CSV table of N, CA and C in Angstrom, one decimal:
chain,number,residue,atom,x,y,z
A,210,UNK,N,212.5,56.1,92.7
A,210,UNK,CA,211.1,55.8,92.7
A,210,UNK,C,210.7,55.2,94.1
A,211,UNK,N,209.4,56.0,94.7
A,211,UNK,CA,209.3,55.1,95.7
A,211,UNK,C,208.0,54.2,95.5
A,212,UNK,N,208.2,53.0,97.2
A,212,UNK,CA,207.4,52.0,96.9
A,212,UNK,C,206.4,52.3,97.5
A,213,UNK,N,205.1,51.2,97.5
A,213,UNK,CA,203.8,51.3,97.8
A,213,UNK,C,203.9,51.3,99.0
A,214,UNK,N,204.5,50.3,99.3
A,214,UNK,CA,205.1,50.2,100.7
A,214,UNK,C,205.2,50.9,101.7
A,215,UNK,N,206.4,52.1,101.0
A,215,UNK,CA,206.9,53.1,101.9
A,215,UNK,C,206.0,53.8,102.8
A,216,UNK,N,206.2,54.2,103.7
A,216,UNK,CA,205.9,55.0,104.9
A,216,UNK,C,205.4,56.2,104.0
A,217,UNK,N,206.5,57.3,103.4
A,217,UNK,CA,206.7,58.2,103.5
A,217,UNK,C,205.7,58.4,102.0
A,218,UNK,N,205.3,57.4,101.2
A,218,UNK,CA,204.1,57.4,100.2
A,218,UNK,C,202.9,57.9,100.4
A,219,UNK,N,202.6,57.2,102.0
A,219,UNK,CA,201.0,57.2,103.0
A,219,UNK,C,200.5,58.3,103.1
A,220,UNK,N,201.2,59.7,103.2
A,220,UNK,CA,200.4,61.1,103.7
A,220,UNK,C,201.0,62.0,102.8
A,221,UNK,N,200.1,63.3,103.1
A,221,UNK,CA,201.0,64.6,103.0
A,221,UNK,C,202.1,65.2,103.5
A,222,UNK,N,202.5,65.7,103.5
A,222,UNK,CA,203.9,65.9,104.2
A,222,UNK,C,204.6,65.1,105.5
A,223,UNK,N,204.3,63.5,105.3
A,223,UNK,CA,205.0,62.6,105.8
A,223,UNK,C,203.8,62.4,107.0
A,224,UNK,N,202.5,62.8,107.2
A,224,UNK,CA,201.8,62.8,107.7
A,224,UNK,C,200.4,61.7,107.2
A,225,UNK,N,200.1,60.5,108.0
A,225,UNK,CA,199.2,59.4,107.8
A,225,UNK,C,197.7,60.2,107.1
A,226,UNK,N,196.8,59.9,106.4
A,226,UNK,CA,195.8,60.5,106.1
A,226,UNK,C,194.7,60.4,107.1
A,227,UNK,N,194.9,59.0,108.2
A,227,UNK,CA,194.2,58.9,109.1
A,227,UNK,C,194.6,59.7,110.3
A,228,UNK,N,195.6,60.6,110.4
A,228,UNK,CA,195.8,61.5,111.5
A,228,UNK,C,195.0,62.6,111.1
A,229,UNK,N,195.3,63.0,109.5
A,229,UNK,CA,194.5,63.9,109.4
A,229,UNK,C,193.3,64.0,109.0
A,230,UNK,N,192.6,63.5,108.9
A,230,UNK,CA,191.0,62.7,109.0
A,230,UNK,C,191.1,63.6,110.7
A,231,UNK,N,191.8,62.7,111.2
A,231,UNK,CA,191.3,62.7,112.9
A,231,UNK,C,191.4,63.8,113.2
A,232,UNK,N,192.5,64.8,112.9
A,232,UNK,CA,191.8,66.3,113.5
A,232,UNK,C,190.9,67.1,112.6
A,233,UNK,N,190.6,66.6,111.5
A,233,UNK,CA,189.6,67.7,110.6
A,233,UNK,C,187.9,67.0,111.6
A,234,UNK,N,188.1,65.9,111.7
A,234,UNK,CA,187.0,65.2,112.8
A,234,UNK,C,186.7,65.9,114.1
A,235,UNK,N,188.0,66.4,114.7
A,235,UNK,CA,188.2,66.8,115.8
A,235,UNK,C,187.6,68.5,115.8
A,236,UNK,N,188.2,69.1,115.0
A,236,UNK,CA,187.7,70.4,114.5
A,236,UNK,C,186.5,70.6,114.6
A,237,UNK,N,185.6,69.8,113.4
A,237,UNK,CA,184.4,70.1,113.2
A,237,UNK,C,183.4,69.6,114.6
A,238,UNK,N,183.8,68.6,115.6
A,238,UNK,CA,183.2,68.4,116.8
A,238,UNK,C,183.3,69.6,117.7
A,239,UNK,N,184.2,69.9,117.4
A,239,UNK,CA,184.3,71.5,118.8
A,239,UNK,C,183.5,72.5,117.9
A,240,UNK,N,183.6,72.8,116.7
A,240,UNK,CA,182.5,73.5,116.0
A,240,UNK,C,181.2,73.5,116.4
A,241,UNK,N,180.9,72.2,116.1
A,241,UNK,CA,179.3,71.6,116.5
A,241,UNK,C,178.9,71.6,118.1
A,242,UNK,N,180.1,71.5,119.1
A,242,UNK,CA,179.9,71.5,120.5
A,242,UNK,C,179.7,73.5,120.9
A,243,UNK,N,180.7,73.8,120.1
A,243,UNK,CA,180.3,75.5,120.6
A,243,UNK,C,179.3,75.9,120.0
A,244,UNK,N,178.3,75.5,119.4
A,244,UNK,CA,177.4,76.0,118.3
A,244,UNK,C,176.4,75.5,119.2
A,245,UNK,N,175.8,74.6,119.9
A,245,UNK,CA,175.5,73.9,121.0
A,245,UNK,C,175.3,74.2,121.3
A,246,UNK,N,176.7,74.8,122.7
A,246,UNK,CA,176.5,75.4,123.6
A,246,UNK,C,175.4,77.1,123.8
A,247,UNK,N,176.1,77.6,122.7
A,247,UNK,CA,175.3,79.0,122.4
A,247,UNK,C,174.5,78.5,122.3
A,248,UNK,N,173.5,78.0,121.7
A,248,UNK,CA,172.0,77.2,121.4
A,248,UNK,C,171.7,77.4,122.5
A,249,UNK,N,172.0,76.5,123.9
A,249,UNK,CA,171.7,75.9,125.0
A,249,UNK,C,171.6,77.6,125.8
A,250,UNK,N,172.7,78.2,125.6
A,250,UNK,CA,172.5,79.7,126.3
A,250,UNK,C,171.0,80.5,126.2
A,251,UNK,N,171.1,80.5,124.4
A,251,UNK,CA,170.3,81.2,124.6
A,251,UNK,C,168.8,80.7,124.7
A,252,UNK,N,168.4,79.4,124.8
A,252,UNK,CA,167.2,78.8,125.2
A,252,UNK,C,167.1,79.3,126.6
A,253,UNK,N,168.5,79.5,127.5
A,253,UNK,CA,168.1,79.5,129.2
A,253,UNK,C,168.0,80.8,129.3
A,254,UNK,N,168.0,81.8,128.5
A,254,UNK,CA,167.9,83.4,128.6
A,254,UNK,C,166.6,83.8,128.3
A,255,UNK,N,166.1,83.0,127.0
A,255,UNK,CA,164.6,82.9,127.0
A,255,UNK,C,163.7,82.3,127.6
A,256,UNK,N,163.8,81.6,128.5
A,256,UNK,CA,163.3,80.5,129.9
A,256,UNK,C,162.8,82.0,130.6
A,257,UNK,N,164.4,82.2,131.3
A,257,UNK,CA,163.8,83.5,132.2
A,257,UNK,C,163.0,84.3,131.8
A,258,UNK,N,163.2,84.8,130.3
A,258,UNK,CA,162.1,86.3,130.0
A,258,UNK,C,160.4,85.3,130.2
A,259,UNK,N,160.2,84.0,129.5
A,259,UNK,CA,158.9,83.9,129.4
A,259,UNK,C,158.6,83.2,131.1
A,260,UNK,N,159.5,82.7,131.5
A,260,UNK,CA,159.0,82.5,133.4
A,260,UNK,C,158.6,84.0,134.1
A,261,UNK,N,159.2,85.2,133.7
A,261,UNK,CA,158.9,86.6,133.9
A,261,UNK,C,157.7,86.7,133.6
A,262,UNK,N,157.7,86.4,132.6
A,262,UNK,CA,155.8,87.2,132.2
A,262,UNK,C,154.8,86.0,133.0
A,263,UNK,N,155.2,84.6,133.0
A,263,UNK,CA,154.5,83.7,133.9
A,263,UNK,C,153.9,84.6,135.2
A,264,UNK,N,154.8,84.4,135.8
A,264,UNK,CA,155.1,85.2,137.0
A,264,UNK,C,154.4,86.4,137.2
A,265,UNK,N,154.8,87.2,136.3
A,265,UNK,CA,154.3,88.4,136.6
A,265,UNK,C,152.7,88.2,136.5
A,266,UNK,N,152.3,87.6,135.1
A,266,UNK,CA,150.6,87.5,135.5
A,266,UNK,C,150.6,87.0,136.0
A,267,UNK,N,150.6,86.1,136.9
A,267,UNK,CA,149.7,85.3,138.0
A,267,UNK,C,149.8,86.2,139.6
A,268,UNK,N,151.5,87.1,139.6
A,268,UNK,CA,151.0,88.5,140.9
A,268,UNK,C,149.9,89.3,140.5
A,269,UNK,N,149.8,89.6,139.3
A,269,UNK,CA,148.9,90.7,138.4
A,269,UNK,C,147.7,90.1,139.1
A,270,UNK,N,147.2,88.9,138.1
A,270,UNK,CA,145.6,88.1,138.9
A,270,UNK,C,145.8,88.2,140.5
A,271,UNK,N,146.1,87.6,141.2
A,271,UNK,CA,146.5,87.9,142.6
A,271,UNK,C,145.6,89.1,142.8
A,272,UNK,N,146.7,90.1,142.7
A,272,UNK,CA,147.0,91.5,143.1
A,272,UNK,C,144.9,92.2,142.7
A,273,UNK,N,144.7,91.5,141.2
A,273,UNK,CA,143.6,92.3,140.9
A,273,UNK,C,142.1,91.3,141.8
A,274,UNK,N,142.4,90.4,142.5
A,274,UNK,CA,141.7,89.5,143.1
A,274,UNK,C,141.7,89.5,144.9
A,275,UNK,N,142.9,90.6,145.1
A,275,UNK,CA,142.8,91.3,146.3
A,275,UNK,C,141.9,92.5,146.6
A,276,UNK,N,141.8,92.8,147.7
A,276,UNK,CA,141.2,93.9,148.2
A,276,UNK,C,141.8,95.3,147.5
A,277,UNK,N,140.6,96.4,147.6
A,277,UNK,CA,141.1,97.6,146.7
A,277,UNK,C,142.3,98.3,147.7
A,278,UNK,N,143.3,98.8,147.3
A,278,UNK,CA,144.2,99.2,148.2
A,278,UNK,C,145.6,98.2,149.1
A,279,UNK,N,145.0,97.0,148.6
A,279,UNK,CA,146.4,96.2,148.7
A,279,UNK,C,147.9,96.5,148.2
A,280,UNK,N,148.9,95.6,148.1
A,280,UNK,CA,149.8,96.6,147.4
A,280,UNK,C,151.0,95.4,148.0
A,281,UNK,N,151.7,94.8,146.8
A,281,UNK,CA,153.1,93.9,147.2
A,281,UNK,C,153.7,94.6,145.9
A,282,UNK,N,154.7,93.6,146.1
A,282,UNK,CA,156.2,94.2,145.3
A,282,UNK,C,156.5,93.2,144.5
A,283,UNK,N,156.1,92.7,143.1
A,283,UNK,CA,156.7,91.6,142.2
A,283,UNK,C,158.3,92.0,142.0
A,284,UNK,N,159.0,90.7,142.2
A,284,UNK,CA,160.6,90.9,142.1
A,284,UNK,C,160.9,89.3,141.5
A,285,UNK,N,161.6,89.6,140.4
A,285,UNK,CA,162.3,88.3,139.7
A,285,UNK,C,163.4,88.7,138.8
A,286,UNK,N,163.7,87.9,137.9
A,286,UNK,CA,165.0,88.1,137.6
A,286,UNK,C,164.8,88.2,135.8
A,287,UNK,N,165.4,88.8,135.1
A,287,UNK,CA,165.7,89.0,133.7
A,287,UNK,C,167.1,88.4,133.3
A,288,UNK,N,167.1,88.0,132.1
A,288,UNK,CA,168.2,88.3,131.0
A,288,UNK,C,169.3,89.7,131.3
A,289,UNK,N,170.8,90.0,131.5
A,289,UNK,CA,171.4,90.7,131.8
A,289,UNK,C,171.0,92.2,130.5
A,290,UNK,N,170.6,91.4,129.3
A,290,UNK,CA,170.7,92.4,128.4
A,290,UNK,C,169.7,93.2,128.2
A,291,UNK,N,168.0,93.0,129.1
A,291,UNK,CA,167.2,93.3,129.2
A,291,UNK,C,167.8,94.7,130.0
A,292,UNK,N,167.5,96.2,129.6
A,292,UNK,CA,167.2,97.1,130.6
A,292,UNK,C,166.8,97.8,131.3
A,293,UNK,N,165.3,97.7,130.6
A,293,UNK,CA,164.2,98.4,130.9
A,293,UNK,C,162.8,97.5,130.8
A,294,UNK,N,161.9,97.2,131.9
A,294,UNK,CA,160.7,96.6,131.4
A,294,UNK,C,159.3,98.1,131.4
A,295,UNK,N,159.1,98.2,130.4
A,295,UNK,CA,158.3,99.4,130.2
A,295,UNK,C,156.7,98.7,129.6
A,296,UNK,N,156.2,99.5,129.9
A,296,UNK,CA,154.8,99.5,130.0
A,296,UNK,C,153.9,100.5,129.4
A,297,UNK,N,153.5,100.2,128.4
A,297,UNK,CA,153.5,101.9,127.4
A,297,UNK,C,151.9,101.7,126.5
A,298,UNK,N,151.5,102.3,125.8
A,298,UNK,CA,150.3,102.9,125.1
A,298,UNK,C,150.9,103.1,124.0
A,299,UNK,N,151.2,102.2,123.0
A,299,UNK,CA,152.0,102.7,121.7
A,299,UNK,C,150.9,103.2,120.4
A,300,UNK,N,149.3,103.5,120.7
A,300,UNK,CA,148.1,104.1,119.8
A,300,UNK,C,148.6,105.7,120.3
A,301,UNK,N,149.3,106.0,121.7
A,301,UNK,CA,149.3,107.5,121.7
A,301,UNK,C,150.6,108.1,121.7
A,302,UNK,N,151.0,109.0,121.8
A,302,UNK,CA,152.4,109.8,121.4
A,302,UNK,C,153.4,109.7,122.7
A,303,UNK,N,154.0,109.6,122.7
A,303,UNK,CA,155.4,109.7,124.3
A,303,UNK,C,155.0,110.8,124.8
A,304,UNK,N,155.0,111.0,126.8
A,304,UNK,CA,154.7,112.4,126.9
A,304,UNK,C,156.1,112.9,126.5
A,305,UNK,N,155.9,114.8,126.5
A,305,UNK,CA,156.7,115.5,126.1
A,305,UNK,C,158.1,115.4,127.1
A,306,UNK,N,157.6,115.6,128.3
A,306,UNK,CA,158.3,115.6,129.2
A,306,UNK,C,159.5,113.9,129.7
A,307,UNK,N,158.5,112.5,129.0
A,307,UNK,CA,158.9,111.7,129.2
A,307,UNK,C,160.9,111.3,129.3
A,308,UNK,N,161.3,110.8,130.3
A,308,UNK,CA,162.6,110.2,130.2
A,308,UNK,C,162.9,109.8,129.4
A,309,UNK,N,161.7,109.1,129.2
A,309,UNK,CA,161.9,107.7,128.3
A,309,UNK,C,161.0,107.8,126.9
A,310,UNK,N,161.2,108.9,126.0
A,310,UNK,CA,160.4,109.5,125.2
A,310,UNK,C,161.3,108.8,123.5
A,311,UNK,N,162.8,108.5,123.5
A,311,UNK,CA,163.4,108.0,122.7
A,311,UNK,C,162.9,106.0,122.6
A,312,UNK,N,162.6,105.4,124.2
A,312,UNK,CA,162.4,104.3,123.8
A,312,UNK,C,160.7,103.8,123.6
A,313,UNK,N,160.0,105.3,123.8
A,313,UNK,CA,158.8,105.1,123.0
A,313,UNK,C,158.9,104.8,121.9
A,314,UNK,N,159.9,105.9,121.0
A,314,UNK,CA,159.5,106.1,119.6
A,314,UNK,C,160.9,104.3,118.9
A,315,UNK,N,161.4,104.0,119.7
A,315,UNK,CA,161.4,102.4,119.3
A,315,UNK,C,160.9,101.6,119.4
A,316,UNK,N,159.9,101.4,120.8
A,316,UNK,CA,159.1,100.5,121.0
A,316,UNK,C,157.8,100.5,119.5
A,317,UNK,N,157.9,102.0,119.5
A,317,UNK,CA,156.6,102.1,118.8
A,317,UNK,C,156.8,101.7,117.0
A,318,UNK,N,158.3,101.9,116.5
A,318,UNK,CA,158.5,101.1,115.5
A,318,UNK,C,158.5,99.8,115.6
A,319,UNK,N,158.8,99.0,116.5
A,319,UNK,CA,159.2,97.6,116.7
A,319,UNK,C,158.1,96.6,117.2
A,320,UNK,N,157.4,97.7,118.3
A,320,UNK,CA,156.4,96.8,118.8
A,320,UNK,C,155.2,96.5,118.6
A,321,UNK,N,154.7,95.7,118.9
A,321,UNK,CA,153.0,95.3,118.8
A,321,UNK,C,152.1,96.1,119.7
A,322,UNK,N,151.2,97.1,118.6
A,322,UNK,CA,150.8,98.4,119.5
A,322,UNK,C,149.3,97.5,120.1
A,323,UNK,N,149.1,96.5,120.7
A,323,UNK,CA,148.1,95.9,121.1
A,323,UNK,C,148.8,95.4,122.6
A,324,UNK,N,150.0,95.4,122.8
A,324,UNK,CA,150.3,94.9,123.7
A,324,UNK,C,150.6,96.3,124.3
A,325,UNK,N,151.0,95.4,125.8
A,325,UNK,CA,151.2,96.9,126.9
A,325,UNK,C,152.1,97.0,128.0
A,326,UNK,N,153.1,95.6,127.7
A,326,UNK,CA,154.2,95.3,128.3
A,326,UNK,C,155.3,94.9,127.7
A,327,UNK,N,156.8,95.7,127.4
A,327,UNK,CA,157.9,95.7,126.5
A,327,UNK,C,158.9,95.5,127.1
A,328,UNK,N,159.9,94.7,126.6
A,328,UNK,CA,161.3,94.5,126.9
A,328,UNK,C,162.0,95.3,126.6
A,329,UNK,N,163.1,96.5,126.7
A,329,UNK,CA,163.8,97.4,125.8
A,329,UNK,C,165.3,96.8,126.3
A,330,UNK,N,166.3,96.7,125.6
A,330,UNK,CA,166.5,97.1,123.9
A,330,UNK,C,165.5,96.2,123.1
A,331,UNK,N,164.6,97.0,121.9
A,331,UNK,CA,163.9,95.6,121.3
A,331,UNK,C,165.0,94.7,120.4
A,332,UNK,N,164.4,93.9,120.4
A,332,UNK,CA,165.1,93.1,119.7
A,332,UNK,C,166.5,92.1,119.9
A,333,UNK,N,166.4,92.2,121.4
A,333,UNK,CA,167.4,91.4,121.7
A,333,UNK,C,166.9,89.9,122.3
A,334,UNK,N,165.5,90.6,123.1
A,334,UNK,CA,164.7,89.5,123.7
A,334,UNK,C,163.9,88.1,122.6
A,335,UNK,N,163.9,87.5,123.0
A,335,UNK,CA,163.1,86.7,122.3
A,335,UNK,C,161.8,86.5,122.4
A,336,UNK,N,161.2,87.3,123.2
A,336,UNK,CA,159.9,87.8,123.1
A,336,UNK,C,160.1,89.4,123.4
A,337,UNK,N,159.4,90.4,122.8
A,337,UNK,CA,159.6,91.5,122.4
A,337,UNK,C,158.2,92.4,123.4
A,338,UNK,N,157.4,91.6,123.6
A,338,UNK,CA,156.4,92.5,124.3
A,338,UNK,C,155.0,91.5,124.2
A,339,UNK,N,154.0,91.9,125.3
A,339,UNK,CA,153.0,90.9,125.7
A,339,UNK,C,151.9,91.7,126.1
A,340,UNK,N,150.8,91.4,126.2
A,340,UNK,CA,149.3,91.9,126.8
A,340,UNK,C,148.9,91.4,127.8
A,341,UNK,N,149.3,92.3,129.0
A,341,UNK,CA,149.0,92.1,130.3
A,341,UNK,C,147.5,92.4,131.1
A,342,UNK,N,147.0,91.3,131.1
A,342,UNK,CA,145.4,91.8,131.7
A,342,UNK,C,145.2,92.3,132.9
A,343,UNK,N,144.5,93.3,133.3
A,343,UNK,CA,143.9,93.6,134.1
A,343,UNK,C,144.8,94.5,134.9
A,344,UNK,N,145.9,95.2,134.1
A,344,UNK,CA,146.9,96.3,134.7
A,344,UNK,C,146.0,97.9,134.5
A,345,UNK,N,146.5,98.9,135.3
A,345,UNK,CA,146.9,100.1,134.8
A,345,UNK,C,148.2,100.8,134.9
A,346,UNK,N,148.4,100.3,133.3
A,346,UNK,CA,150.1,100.7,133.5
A,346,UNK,C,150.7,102.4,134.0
A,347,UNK,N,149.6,103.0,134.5
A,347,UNK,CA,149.9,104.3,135.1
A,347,UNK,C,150.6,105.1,134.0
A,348,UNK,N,149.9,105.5,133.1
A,348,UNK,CA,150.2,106.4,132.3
A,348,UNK,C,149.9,108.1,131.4
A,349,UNK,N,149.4,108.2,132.7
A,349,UNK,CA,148.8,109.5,132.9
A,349,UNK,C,150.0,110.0,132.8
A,350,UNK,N,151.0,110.1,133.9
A,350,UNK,CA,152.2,110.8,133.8
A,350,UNK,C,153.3,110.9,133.1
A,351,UNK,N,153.7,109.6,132.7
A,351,UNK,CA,154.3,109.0,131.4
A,351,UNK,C,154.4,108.0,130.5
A,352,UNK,N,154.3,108.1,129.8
A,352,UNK,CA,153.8,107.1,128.7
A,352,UNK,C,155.3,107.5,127.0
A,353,UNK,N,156.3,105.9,127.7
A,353,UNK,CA,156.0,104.8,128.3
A,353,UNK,C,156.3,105.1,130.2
A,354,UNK,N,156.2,104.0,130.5
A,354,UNK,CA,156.4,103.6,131.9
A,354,UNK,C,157.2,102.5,132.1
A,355,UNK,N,158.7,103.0,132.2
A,355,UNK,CA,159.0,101.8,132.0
A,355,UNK,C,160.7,101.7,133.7
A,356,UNK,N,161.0,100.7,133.5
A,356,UNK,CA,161.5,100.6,135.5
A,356,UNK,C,162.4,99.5,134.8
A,357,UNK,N,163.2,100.6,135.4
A,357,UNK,CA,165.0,99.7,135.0
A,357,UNK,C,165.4,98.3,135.9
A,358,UNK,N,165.6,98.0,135.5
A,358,UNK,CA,166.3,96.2,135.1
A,358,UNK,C,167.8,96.4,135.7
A,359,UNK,N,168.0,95.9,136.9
A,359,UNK,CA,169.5,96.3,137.7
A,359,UNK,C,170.3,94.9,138.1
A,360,UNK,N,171.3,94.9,137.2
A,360,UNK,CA,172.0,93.8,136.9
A,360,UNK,C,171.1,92.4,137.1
A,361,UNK,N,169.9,92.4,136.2
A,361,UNK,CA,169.3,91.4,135.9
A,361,UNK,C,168.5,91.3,137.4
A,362,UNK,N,168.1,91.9,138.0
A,362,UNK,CA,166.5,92.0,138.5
A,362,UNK,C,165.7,93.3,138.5
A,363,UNK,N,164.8,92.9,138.7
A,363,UNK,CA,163.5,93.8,138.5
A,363,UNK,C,162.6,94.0,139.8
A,364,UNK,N,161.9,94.9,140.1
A,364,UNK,CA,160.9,94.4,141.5
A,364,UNK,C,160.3,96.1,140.4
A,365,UNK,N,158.5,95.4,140.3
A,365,UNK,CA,157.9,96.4,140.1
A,365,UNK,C,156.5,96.7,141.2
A,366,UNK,N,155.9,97.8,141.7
A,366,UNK,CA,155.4,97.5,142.2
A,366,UNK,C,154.0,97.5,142.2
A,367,UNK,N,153.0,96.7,142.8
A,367,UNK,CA,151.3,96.2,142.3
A,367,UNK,C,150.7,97.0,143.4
A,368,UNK,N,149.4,97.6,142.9
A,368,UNK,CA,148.8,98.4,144.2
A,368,UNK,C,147.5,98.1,143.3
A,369,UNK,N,146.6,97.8,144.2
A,369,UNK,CA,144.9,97.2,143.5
A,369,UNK,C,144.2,98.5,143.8
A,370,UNK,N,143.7,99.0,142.7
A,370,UNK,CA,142.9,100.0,142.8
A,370,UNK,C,141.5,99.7,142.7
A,371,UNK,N,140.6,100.7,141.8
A,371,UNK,CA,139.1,100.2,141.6
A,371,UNK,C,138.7,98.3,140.8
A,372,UNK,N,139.2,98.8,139.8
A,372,UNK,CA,139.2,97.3,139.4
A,372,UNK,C,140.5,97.1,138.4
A,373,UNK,N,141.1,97.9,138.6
A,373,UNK,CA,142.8,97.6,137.5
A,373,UNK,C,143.9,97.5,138.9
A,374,UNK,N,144.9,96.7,138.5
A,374,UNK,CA,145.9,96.8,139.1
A,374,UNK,C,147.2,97.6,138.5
A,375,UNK,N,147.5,98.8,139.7
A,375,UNK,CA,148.8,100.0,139.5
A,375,UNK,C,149.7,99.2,139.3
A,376,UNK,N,150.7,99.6,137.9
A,376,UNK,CA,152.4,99.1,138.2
A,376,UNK,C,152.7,100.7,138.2
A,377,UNK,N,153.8,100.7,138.8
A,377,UNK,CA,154.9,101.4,139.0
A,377,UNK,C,156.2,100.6,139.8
């Protein structure tokens, strides 16, 4: 019979209950710290997409508050998983001919057919797509219009026409 006393009474398999407290403690803090961390990631991944659309409208205003025939180059940086920033008319059909005739017909499931600026792949971004004033997303020749994303930067270009501002 053993005593109260004993040592070997105190734990599980000869083990204090206060050691094991202290790593089930320890465990769940590195739980809670990596759970954190990813939090903290992806708040700075959505930073960048909505300082992007900052950005971009205020070249946009600029660009449509310049002279007809002006013309600079917006360049910033995206989320790595962002591919494509497209620019599309989701009330009309993909052209036939379009490249990018498959990420119409996603955008066009996914997106908000009022807006006229999209992030592709949808649904990874935390904002999915926005209503850009005072663009012509140039889509006479393809629709969507959209300009690949190269290892997380972009440079689209702004040309002031009659009273809309060209992206390409």
């Amino acid at each position: 019979m053993k005593k109260i006393g004993d040592k070997k009474a105190q734990g599980v398999f000869g083990m204090p209950f206060v050691v094991i407290f202290s790593i089930i403690l320890i465990v769940v803090f590195l739980a809670v710290a990596i759970y954190v961390i990813i939090h903290l990631v992806d708040i700075g991944e959505c930073s960048k997409v909505k300082l992007f659309i900052e950005d971009f409208e205020t070249d946009v205003k600029n660009s449509w508050l310049a002279e007809k025939g002006s013309t600079r180059t917006f360049s910033s940086i995206l989320p790595s998983y962002i591919k494509h920033v497209c620019f599309a008319d989701l009330t009309k059909d993909a052209d036939a001919a379009s490249e990018f005739k498959d990420i119409h017909n996603e955008l066009k499931e996914d997106g908000d057919d009022t807006d006229n600026m999209f992030f592709y792949p949808t649904g990874k971004s935390c904002i999915a797509s926005v209503k850009i004033q005072h663009i012509d997303p140039h889509l006479e020749e393809n629709n969507p219009n959209c300009i690949p994303v190269v290892n997380g930067k972009v440079e689209i270009k702004l040309e002031k026409e009659e009273n809309l501002v060209k992206v390409s």
